[in-house]
Coordinates of N, CA and C in Angstrom, one line a residue:
M897 N 35.0 -4.8 224.1 CA 34.9 -6.2 224.0 C 33.5 -6.7 224.4
G898 N 32.9 -6.3 225.5 CA 31.6 -6.7 225.9 C 30.5 -6.3 225.0
G899 N 30.7 -5.1 224.4 CA 29.7 -4.6 223.5 C 29.6 -5.4 222.2
R900 N 30.7 -5.9 221.8 CA 30.7 -6.7 220.5 C 30.0 -8.0 220.8
V901 N 30.2 -8.6 221.9 CA 29.5 -9.9 222.2 C 28.0 -9.7 222.4
T902 N 27.7 -8.5 223.0 CA 26.2 -8.2 223.2 C 25.6 -8.0 221.8
V903 N 26.2 -7.3 221.0 CA 25.6 -7.0 219.6 C 25.5 -8.3 218.8
K904 N 26.5 -9.2 218.9 CA 26.5 -10.5 218.2 C 25.4 -11.3 218.8
G905 N 25.2 -11.4 220.1 CA 24.2 -12.2 220.7 C 22.8 -11.7 220.3
F906 N 22.6 -10.3 220.2 CA 21.4 -9.8 219.8 C 21.1 -10.0 218.4
A907 N 22.1 -10.0 217.5 CA 21.9 -10.3 216.1 C 21.5 -11.8 215.9
E908 N 22.1 -12.7 216.7 CA 21.7 -14.1 216.6 C 20.2 -14.3 217.1
F909 N 19.9 -13.6 218.2 CA 18.5 -13.7 218.7 C 17.5 -13.1 217.6
L910 N 17.8 -12.0 217.0 CA 17.0 -11.4 216.0 C 16.8 -12.3 214.8
A911 N 17.9 -12.9 214.3 CA 17.9 -13.8 213.2 C 17.0 -15.1 213.5
D912 N 17.2 -15.6 214.7 CA 16.3 -16.8 215.1 C 14.9 -16.4 215.2
T913 N 14.6 -15.2 215.7 CA 13.2 -14.8 215.9 C 12.5 -14.6 214.5
V914 N 13.2 -13.9 213.6 CA 12.7 -13.7 212.2 C 12.6 -15.1 211.5
G915 N 13.5 -16.0 211.7 CA 13.4 -17.3 211.1 C 12.2 -18.1 211.6
E916 N 12.0 -18.0 212.9 CA 10.8 -18.7 213.4 C 9.5 -18.1 212.9
L917 N 9.4 -16.8 212.8 CA 8.2 -16.1 212.3 C 8.0 -16.5 210.8
V918 N 9.0 -16.6 210.0 CA 8.9 -17.0 208.6 C 8.4 -18.4 208.5
A919 N 9.0 -19.3 209.4 CA 8.7 -20.7 209.4 C 7.2 -20.9 209.8
E920 N 6.8 -20.2 210.8 CA 5.4 -20.2 211.2 C 4.4 -19.8 210.1
A921 N 4.8 -18.7 209.4 CA 4.0 -18.2 208.3 C 3.9 -19.3 207.2
V922 N 5.0 -19.9 206.9 CA 5.0 -20.9 205.8 C 4.2 -22.1 206.2
L923 N 4.3 -22.5 207.4 CA 3.6 -23.7 207.9 C 2.1 -23.4 207.9
S924 N 1.7 -22.2 208.3 CA 0.3 -21.8 208.3 C -0.3 -21.8 206.9
V925 N 0.4 -21.3 206.0 CA 0.0 -21.2 204.6 C -0.1 -22.7 204.0
L926 N 0.8 -23.5 204.3 CA 0.8 -24.9 203.9 C -0.4 -25.6 204.5
A927 N -0.7 -25.4 205.8 CA -1.8 -26.0 206.4 C -3.1 -25.5 205.8
C928 N -3.3 -24.3 205.5 CA -4.5 -23.7 204.9 C -4.7 -24.3 203.5
L929 N -3.6 -24.5 202.8 CA -3.7 -25.1 201.4 C -4.1 -26.6 201.5
L930 N -3.5 -27.3 202.5 CA -3.8 -28.7 202.7 C -5.3 -28.8 203.1
L931 N -5.8 -28.0 204.0 CA -7.1 -28.1 204.4 C -8.1 -27.8 203.3
A932 N -7.7 -26.8 202.5 CA -8.6 -26.4 201.3 C -8.6 -27.6 200.3
A933 N -7.5 -28.2 200.1 CA -7.4 -29.4 199.2 C -8.3 -30.6 199.7
L934 N -8.2 -30.8 201.0 CA -9.0 -31.9 201.6 C -10.5 -31.6 201.5
V935 N -10.9 -30.3 201.8 CA -12.3 -29.9 201.7 C -12.8 -30.0 200.3
G936 N -11.9 -29.5 199.3 CA -12.3 -29.6 197.9 C -12.4 -31.0 197.4
T937 N -11.5 -31.9 197.8 CA -11.6 -33.3 197.4 C -12.9 -33.9 197.9
A938 N -13.2 -33.6 199.2 CA -14.5 -34.2 199.8 C -15.7 -33.6 199.0
Y939 N -15.7 -32.3 198.7 CA -16.8 -31.7 198.0 C -17.0 -32.3 196.6
L940 N -15.9 -32.4 195.9 CA -15.9 -33.0 194.5 C -16.3 -34.4 194.6
S941 N -15.8 -35.2 195.5 CA -16.2 -36.6 195.6 C -17.7 -36.7 195.9
W942 N -18.2 -35.9 196.8 CA -19.6 -35.9 197.2 C -20.5 -35.5 196.0
S943 N -20.0 -34.6 195.2 CA -20.7 -34.1 194.0 C -20.8 -35.2 192.9
V944 N -19.8 -36.0 192.8 CA -19.8 -37.0 191.8 C -20.6 -38.2 192.3
S945 N -20.4 -38.7 193.5 CA -21.1 -39.9 194.0 C -21.1 -39.9 195.5
P946 N -22.3 -39.5 196.0 CA -22.4 -39.5 197.5 C -22.3 -40.9 198.1
R947 N -22.8 -41.9 197.4 CA -22.8 -43.3 197.9 C -21.3 -43.7 197.9
G948 N -20.6 -43.4 196.8 CA -19.2 -43.8 196.7 C -18.3 -43.1 197.8
T949 N -18.7 -41.9 198.1 CA -18.0 -41.1 199.1 C -18.2 -41.8 200.5
L950 N -19.4 -42.2 200.8 CA -19.7 -42.8 202.0 C -19.0 -44.2 202.1
I951 N -19.0 -44.9 201.0 CA -18.3 -46.2 201.0 C -16.8 -46.0 201.2
G952 N -16.2 -45.0 200.5 CA -14.8 -44.7 200.7 C -14.5 -44.3 202.1
A953 N -15.3 -43.5 202.7 CA -15.1 -43.1 204.1 C -15.2 -44.2 205.0
G954 N -16.1 -45.2 204.7 CA -16.2 -46.3 205.6 C -15.0 -47.2 205.5
V955 N -14.5 -47.5 204.3 CA -13.3 -48.3 204.1 C -12.1 -47.6 204.7
F956 N -12.0 -46.3 204.5 CA -10.9 -45.6 205.2 C -11.0 -45.7 206.7
S957 N -12.2 -45.6 207.2 CA -12.3 -45.7 208.7 C -11.9 -47.1 209.2
L958 N -12.3 -48.1 208.4 CA -11.9 -49.5 208.8 C -10.4 -49.7 208.8
L959 N -9.8 -49.2 207.7 CA -8.3 -49.3 207.6 C -7.7 -48.4 208.7
F960 N -8.2 -47.3 209.0 CA -7.7 -46.4 210.1 C -7.8 -47.1 211.4
A961 N -9.0 -47.8 211.7 CA -9.2 -48.5 213.0 C -8.2 -49.7 213.1
H962 N -8.0 -50.4 212.0 CA -7.1 -51.5 212.0 C -5.7 -51.1 212.2
G963 N -5.3 -50.0 211.7 CA -4.0 -49.4 211.9 C -3.8 -49.0 213.4
A964 N -4.8 -48.4 214.0 CA -4.7 -48.0 215.4 C -4.6 -49.3 216.2
W965 N -5.5 -50.3 215.9 CA -5.4 -51.5 216.7 C -4.1 -52.2 216.5
S966 N -3.5 -52.2 215.3 CA -2.2 -52.8 215.1 C -1.1 -52.1 215.8
R967 N -1.3 -50.8 215.9 CA -0.2 -50.0 216.5 C -0.2 -50.1 218.1
Y968 N -1.4 -50.2 218.7 CA -1.5 -50.2 220.1 C -1.9 -51.5 220.8
R969 N -2.0 -52.6 220.0 CA -2.3 -53.9 220.6 C -1.1 -54.5 221.3
K970 N -1.3 -55.5 222.1 CA -0.2 -56.2 222.7 C 0.5 -56.9 221.7
S971 N 1.8 -57.1 221.8 CA 2.6 -57.7 220.8 C 2.4 -59.2 220.8
A972 N 1.6 -59.6 219.8 CA 1.3 -61.0 219.6 C 2.0 -61.4 218.3
R973 N 3.1 -62.1 218.4 CA 3.9 -62.4 217.2 C 3.2 -63.5 216.4
K974 N 2.4 -63.0 215.4 CA 1.8 -63.9 214.5 C 2.4 -63.8 213.1
R975 N 2.4 -64.9 212.4 CA 2.8 -64.9 211.0 C 1.7 -64.5 210.1
G976 N 2.0 -63.8 209.0 CA 1.0 -63.5 208.1 C 0.3 -62.1 208.4
H977 N -0.2 -61.5 207.4 CA -0.9 -60.2 207.5 C 0.0 -59.1 208.0
R978 N 1.3 -59.3 207.9 CA 2.2 -58.2 208.3 C 2.2 -57.1 207.3
A979 N 2.0 -57.3 206.1 CA 1.9 -56.3 205.1 C 0.7 -55.4 205.3
L980 N -0.5 -56.0 205.6 CA -1.7 -55.2 205.8 C -1.5 -54.4 207.1
A981 N -0.9 -55.0 208.1 CA -0.7 -54.3 209.4 C 0.3 -53.1 209.2
A982 N 1.3 -53.3 208.4 CA 2.2 -52.2 208.1 C 1.6 -51.1 207.3
V983 N 0.8 -51.4 206.3 CA 0.1 -50.4 205.5 C -0.9 -49.6 206.4
T984 N -1.7 -50.4 207.2 CA -2.7 -49.7 207.9 C -2.1 -48.9 209.1
T985 N -1.0 -49.4 209.7 CA -0.4 -48.6 210.7 C 0.3 -47.3 210.2
T986 N 0.8 -47.4 209.0 CA 1.4 -46.2 208.3 C 0.3 -45.3 208.0
L987 N -0.9 -45.8 207.5 CA -2.0 -44.9 207.3 C -2.5 -44.2 208.6
F988 N -2.5 -45.0 209.7 CA -2.9 -44.4 210.9 C -2.0 -43.3 211.4
V989 N -0.7 -43.6 211.3 CA 0.3 -42.6 211.8 C 0.3 -41.3 210.9
V990 N 0.2 -41.5 209.6 CA 0.2 -40.3 208.7 C -1.1 -39.5 208.9
T991 N -2.2 -40.2 209.0 CA -3.5 -39.5 209.3 C -3.4 -38.7 210.6
T992 N -2.9 -39.4 211.6 CA -2.8 -38.7 212.9 C -1.9 -37.5 212.9
C993 N -0.8 -37.7 212.3 CA 0.2 -36.5 212.2 C -0.4 -35.4 211.3
T994 N -1.2 -35.7 210.3 CA -1.8 -34.7 209.5 C -2.9 -34.0 210.3
A995 N -3.6 -34.7 211.0 CA -4.7 -34.1 211.9 C -4.1 -33.2 212.9
A996 N -3.0 -33.6 213.5 CA -2.3 -32.8 214.5 C -1.8 -31.5 213.9
F997 N -1.1 -31.7 212.7 CA -0.6 -30.5 212.0 C -1.7 -29.5 211.6
L998 N -2.9 -30.0 211.1 CA -4.0 -29.1 210.8 C -4.6 -28.5 212.1
F999 N -4.6 -29.3 213.2 CA -5.2 -28.7 214.4 C -4.4 -27.5 214.9
F1000 N -3.0 -27.6 214.8 CA -2.2 -26.6 215.3 C -2.0 -25.4 214.4
Y1001 N -2.0 -25.7 213.1 CA -1.6 -24.6 212.1 C -2.8 -24.1 211.3
A1002 N -3.9 -24.9 211.1 CA -5.0 -24.5 210.3 C -6.1 -23.7 211.0
S1003 N -5.9 -23.5 212.3 CA -6.9 -22.9 213.1 C -7.0 -21.4 212.7
G1004 N -6.0 -20.8 212.1 CA -6.0 -19.4 211.7 C -6.5 -19.2 210.3
C1005 N -6.9 -20.2 209.6 CA -7.5 -20.1 208.2 C -8.8 -19.4 208.3
G1006 N -9.1 -18.5 207.3 CA -10.3 -17.7 207.3 C -11.5 -18.5 207.0
F1007 N -11.5 -19.6 206.4 CA -12.7 -20.4 206.0 C -13.0 -21.5 207.0
V1008 N -12.2 -21.6 208.1 CA -12.5 -22.6 209.1 C -13.6 -22.2 210.1

């Protein structure tokens, strides 16, 4: 009786371990692909128009800063500009999550 429970427990442990290794490998590959796509997009954008790339980066930075400000400011209930705050806050959260994802998983990419 005890041996069967031990074997079953070991099998579950082994399945969990293999599942986690596969998930880590898949996430690492996705992070490397995402990083390559971001670097490729920046390179192609700079090749086409350096001035446009800088303007786009500036606008993105302003929207990112507005999203961070909207996210972490004191709650002042104002009417209006809620759509802009929602869009920029979403941009801030998505960018922050993407940066954290790349920080943790793309560190093992060969071209970094």
